[in-house]
Tab-separated table of C-alpha atoms in Angstrom:
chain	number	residue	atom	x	y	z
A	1	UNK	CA	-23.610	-8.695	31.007
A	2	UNK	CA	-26.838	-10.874	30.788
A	3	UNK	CA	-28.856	-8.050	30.558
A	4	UNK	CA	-26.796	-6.348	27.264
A	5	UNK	CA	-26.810	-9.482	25.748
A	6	UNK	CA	-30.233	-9.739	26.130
A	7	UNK	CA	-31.173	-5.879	24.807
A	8	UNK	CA	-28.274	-6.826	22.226
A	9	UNK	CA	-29.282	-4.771	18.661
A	10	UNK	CA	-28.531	-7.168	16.128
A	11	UNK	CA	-29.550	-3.921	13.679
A	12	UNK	CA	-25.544	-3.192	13.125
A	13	UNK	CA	-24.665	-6.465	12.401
A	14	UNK	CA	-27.403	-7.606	10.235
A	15	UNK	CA	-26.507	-4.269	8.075
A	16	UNK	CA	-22.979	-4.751	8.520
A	17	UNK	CA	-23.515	-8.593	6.886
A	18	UNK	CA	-25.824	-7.056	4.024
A	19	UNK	CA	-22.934	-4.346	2.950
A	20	UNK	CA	-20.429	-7.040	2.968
A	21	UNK	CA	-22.663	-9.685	1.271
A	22	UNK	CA	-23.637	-7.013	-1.650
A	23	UNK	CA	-20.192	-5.565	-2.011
A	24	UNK	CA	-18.956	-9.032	-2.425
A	25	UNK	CA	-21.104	-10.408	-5.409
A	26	UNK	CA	-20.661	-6.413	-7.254
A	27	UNK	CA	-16.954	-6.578	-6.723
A	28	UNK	CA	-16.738	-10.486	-7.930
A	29	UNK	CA	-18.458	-9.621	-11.229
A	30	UNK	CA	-16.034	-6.527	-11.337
A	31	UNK	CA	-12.646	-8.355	-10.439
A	32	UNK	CA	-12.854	-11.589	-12.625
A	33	UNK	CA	-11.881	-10.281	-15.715
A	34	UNK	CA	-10.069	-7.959	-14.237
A	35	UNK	CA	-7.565	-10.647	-12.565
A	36	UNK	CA	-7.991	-12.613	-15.707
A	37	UNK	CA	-6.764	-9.480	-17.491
A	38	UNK	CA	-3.810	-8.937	-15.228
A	39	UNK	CA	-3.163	-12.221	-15.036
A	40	UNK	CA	-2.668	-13.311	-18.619
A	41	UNK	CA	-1.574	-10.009	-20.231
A	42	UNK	CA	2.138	-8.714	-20.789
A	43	UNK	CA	1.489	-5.172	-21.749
A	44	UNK	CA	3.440	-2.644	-20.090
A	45	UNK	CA	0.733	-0.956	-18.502
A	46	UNK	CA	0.250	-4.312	-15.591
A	47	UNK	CA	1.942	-2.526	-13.250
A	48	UNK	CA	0.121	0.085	-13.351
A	49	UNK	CA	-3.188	-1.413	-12.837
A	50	UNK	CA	-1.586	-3.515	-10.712
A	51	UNK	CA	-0.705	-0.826	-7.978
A	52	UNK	CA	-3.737	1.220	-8.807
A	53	UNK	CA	-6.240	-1.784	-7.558
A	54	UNK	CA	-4.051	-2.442	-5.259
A	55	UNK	CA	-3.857	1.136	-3.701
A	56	UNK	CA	-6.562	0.867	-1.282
A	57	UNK	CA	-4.311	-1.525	0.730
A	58	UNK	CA	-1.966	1.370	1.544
A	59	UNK	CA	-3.997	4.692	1.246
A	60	UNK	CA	-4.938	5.353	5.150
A	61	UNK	CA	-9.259	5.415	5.214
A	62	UNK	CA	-9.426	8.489	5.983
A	63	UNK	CA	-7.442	9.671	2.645
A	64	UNK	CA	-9.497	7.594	0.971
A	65	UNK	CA	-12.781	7.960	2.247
A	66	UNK	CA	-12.826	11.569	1.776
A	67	UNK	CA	-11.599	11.885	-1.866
A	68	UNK	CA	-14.919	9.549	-2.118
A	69	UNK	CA	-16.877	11.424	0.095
A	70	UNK	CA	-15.624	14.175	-2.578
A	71	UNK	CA	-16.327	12.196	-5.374
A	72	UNK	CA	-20.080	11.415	-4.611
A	73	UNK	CA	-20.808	14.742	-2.652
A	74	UNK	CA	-23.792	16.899	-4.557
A	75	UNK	CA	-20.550	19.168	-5.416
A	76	UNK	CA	-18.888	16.460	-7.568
A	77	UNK	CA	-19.900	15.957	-11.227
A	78	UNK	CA	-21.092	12.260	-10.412
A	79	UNK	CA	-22.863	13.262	-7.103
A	80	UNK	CA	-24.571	15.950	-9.132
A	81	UNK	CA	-25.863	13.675	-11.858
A	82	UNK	CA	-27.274	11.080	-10.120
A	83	UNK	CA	-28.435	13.562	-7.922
A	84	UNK	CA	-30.536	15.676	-10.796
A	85	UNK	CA	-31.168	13.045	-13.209
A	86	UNK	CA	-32.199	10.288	-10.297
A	87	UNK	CA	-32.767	11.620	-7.389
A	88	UNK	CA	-29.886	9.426	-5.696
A	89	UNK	CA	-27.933	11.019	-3.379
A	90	UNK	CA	-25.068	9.096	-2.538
A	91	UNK	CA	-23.826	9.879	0.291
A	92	UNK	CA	-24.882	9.554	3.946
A	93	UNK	CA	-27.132	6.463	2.940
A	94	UNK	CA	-26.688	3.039	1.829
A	95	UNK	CA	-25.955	3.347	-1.471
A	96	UNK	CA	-23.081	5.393	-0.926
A	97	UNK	CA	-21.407	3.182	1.811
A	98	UNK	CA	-21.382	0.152	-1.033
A	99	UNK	CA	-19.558	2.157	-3.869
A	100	UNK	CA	-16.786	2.907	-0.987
A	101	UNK	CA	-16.753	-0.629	0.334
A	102	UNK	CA	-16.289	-1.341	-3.384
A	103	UNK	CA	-13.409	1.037	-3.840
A	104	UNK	CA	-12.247	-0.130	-0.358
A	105	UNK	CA	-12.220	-3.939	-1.067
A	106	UNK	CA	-11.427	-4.190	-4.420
A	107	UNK	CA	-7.701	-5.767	-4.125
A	108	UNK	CA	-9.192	-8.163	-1.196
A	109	UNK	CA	-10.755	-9.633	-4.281
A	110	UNK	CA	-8.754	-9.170	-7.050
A	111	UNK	CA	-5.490	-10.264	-5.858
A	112	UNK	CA	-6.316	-13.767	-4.855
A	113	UNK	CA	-8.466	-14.457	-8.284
A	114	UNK	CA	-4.770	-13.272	-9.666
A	115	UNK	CA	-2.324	-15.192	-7.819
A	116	UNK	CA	-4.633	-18.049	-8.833
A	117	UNK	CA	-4.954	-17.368	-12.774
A	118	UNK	CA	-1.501	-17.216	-13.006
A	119	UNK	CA	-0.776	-20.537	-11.109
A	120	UNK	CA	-2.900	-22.487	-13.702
A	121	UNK	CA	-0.450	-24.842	-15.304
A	122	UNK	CA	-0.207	-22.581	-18.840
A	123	UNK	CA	-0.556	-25.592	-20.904
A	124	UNK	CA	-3.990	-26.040	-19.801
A	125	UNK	CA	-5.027	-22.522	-21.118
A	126	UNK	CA	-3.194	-23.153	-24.606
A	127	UNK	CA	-4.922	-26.616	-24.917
A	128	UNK	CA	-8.362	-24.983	-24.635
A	129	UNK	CA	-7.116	-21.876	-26.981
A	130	UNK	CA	-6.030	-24.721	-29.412
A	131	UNK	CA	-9.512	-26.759	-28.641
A	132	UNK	CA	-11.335	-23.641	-30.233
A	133	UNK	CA	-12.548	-22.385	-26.747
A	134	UNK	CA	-12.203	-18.510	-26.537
A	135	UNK	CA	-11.210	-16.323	-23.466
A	136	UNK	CA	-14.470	-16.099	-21.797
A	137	UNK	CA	-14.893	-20.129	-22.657
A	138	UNK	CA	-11.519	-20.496	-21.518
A	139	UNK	CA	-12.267	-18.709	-18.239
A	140	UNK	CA	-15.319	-19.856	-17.028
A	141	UNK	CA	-14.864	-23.589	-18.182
A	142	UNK	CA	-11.555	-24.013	-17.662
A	143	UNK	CA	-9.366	-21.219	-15.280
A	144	UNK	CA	-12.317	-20.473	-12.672
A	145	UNK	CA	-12.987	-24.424	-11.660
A	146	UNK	CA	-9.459	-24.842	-11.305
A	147	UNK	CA	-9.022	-22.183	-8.528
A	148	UNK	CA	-11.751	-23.297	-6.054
A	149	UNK	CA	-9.401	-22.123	-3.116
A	150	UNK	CA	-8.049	-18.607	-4.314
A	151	UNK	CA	-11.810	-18.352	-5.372
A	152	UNK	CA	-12.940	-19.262	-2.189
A	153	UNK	CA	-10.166	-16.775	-0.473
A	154	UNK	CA	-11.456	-14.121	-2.241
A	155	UNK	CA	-14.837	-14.384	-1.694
A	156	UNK	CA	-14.574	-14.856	2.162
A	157	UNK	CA	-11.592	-12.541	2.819
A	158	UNK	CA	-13.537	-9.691	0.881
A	159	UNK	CA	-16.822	-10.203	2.729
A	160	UNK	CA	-14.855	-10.440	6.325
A	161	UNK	CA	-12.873	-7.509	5.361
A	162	UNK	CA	-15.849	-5.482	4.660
A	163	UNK	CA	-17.766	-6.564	7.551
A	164	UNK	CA	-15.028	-5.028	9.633
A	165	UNK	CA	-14.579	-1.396	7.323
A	166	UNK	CA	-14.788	1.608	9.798
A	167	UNK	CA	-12.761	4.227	8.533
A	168	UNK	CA	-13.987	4.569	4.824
A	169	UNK	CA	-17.751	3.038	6.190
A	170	UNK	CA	-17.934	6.425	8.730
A	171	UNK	CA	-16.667	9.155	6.850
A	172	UNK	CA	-19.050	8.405	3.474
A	173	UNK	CA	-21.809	7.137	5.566
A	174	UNK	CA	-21.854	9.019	8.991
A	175	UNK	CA	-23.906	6.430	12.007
A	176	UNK	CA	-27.724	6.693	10.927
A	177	UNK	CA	-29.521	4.116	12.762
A	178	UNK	CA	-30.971	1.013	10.276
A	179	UNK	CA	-29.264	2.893	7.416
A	180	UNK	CA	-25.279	3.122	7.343
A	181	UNK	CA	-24.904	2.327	11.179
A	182	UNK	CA	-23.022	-0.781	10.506
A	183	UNK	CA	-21.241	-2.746	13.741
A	184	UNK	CA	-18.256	-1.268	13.384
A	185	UNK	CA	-19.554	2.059	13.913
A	186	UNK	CA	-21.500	1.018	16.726
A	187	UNK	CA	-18.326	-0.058	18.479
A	188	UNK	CA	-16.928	3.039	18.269
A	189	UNK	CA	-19.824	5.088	19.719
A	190	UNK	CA	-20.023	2.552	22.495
A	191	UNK	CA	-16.120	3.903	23.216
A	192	UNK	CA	-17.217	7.402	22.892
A	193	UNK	CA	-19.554	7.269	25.296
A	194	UNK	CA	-17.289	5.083	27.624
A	195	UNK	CA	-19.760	2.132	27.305
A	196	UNK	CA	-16.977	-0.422	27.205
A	197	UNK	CA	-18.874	-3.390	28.487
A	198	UNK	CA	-21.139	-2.789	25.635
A	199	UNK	CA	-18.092	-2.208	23.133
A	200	UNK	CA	-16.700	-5.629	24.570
A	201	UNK	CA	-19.952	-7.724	23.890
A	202	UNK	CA	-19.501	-5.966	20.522
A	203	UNK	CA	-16.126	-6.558	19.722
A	204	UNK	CA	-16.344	-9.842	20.751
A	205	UNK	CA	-18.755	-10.615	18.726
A	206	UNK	CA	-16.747	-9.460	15.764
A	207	UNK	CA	-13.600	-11.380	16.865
A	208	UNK	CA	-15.550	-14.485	16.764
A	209	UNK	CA	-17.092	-13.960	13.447
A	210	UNK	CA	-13.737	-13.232	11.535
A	211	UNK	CA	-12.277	-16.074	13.248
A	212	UNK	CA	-15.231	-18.644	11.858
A	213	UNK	CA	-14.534	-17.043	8.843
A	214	UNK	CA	-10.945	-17.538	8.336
A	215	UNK	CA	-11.031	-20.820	9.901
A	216	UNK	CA	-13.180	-22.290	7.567
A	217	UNK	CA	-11.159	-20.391	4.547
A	218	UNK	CA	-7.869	-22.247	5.987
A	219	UNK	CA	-9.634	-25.775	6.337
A	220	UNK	CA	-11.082	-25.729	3.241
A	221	UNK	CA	-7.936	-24.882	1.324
A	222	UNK	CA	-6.089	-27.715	3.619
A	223	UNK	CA	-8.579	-30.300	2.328
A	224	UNK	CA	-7.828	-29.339	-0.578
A	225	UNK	CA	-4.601	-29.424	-1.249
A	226	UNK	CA	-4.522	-33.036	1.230
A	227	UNK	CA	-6.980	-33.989	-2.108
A	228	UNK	CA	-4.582	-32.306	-4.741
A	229	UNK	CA	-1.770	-34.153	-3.843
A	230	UNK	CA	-3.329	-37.355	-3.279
A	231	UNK	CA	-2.788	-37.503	0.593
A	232	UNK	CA	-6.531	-37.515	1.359
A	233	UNK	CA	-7.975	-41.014	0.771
């Protein structure tokens, strides 16, 4: 055990936290007005978006990481663009394993910004209408700063959840070493070979880290609310 800790290759897990750290920030910039959307308008078509972000939840990985695999393969019309015109081929690298951790973590993100735009007290979002504030205003000044703890959930939720992405992360990305072999992966070739003790020190490793993470999601949002209500002097 000393010995594997000691030849431990943090490679996996250091590209495992850069996947999850850029998916994160694209997929914030991406989901805030989309949650503001959802959460403020009443046309009929909310439901619709609504389950379509929210699909990934329920597709299995596999379905969904091979109509992506599809849709960025040199055979697809977007593969083949950015293919000819850039010379980017998206799959089987880096850049390829973000757009599907984007697809693949969107509600992770969007659904908590949601739940917390539409717990804003409403009067708060007419008085700043009325003020002469408009919706981006109205947004950034005055909906975002009151949901510090769906914000927060979202943010840390989407990162752990993309940190631990195997399914959708192998199939568009394959295991290249220092390029889409994220920890995840690595677990699973550990098994393959029957390298458990190795797949242990892994997995471990990635128990601990989602726990730190949700811990500090559920202590901050406890503070919070002990603040909120006044409890916390």
């Amino acid at each position: 055990m000393i010995e594997i800790l000691q030849n431990l290759e943090f490679g996996p897990f250091l590209l495992s936290f850069k996947l999850a750290g850029i998916t994160t920030v694209i997929l914030f910039f991406v989901s805030l007005p989309l949650a503001w959307f959802l959460s403020q308008t009443k046309s009929k078509m909310k439901p619709y978006l609504e389950a379509i972000s929210a699909l990934p939840i329920v597709l299995p990985p596999s379905v969904l990481g091979f109509y992506i695999l599809w849709a960025l393969s040199h055979n697809s019309p977007i593969g083949a663009f950015f293919d000819e015109y850039f010379g980017i081929k998206l799959v089987f690298n880096f850049t390829g394993l973000v757009i599907a951790s984007c697809f693949y973590s969107l509600p992770f993100m969007v659904q908590p910004l949601q739940s917390g735009f539409e717990s804003i007290n409403k009067n708060m979002i007419e008085a700043s209408y009325v003020s002469g504030k408009n919706k981006i205003q109205t947004l950034l000044r005055v909906a975002l700063p009151n949901i510090k703890p769906s914000l927060l959930t979202a943010i840390i939720v989407t990162f752990a959840h993309t940190v631990g992405e195997f399914g959708v992360v192998l199939m568009v990305g394959g295991s290249i070493p220092k390029e889409t072999k994220v920890a995840s992966v690595a677990i699973y070739e550990f098994v393959e070979i029957l390298d458990y003790t190795s797949a242990h020190v892994y997995s471990a490793i990635m128990v601990i880290i989602s726990f730190i993470v949700l811990l500090s999601v559920y202590v901050f949002n406890h503070r919070f609310n002990k603040k909120l209500t006044g409890i916390d002097k």
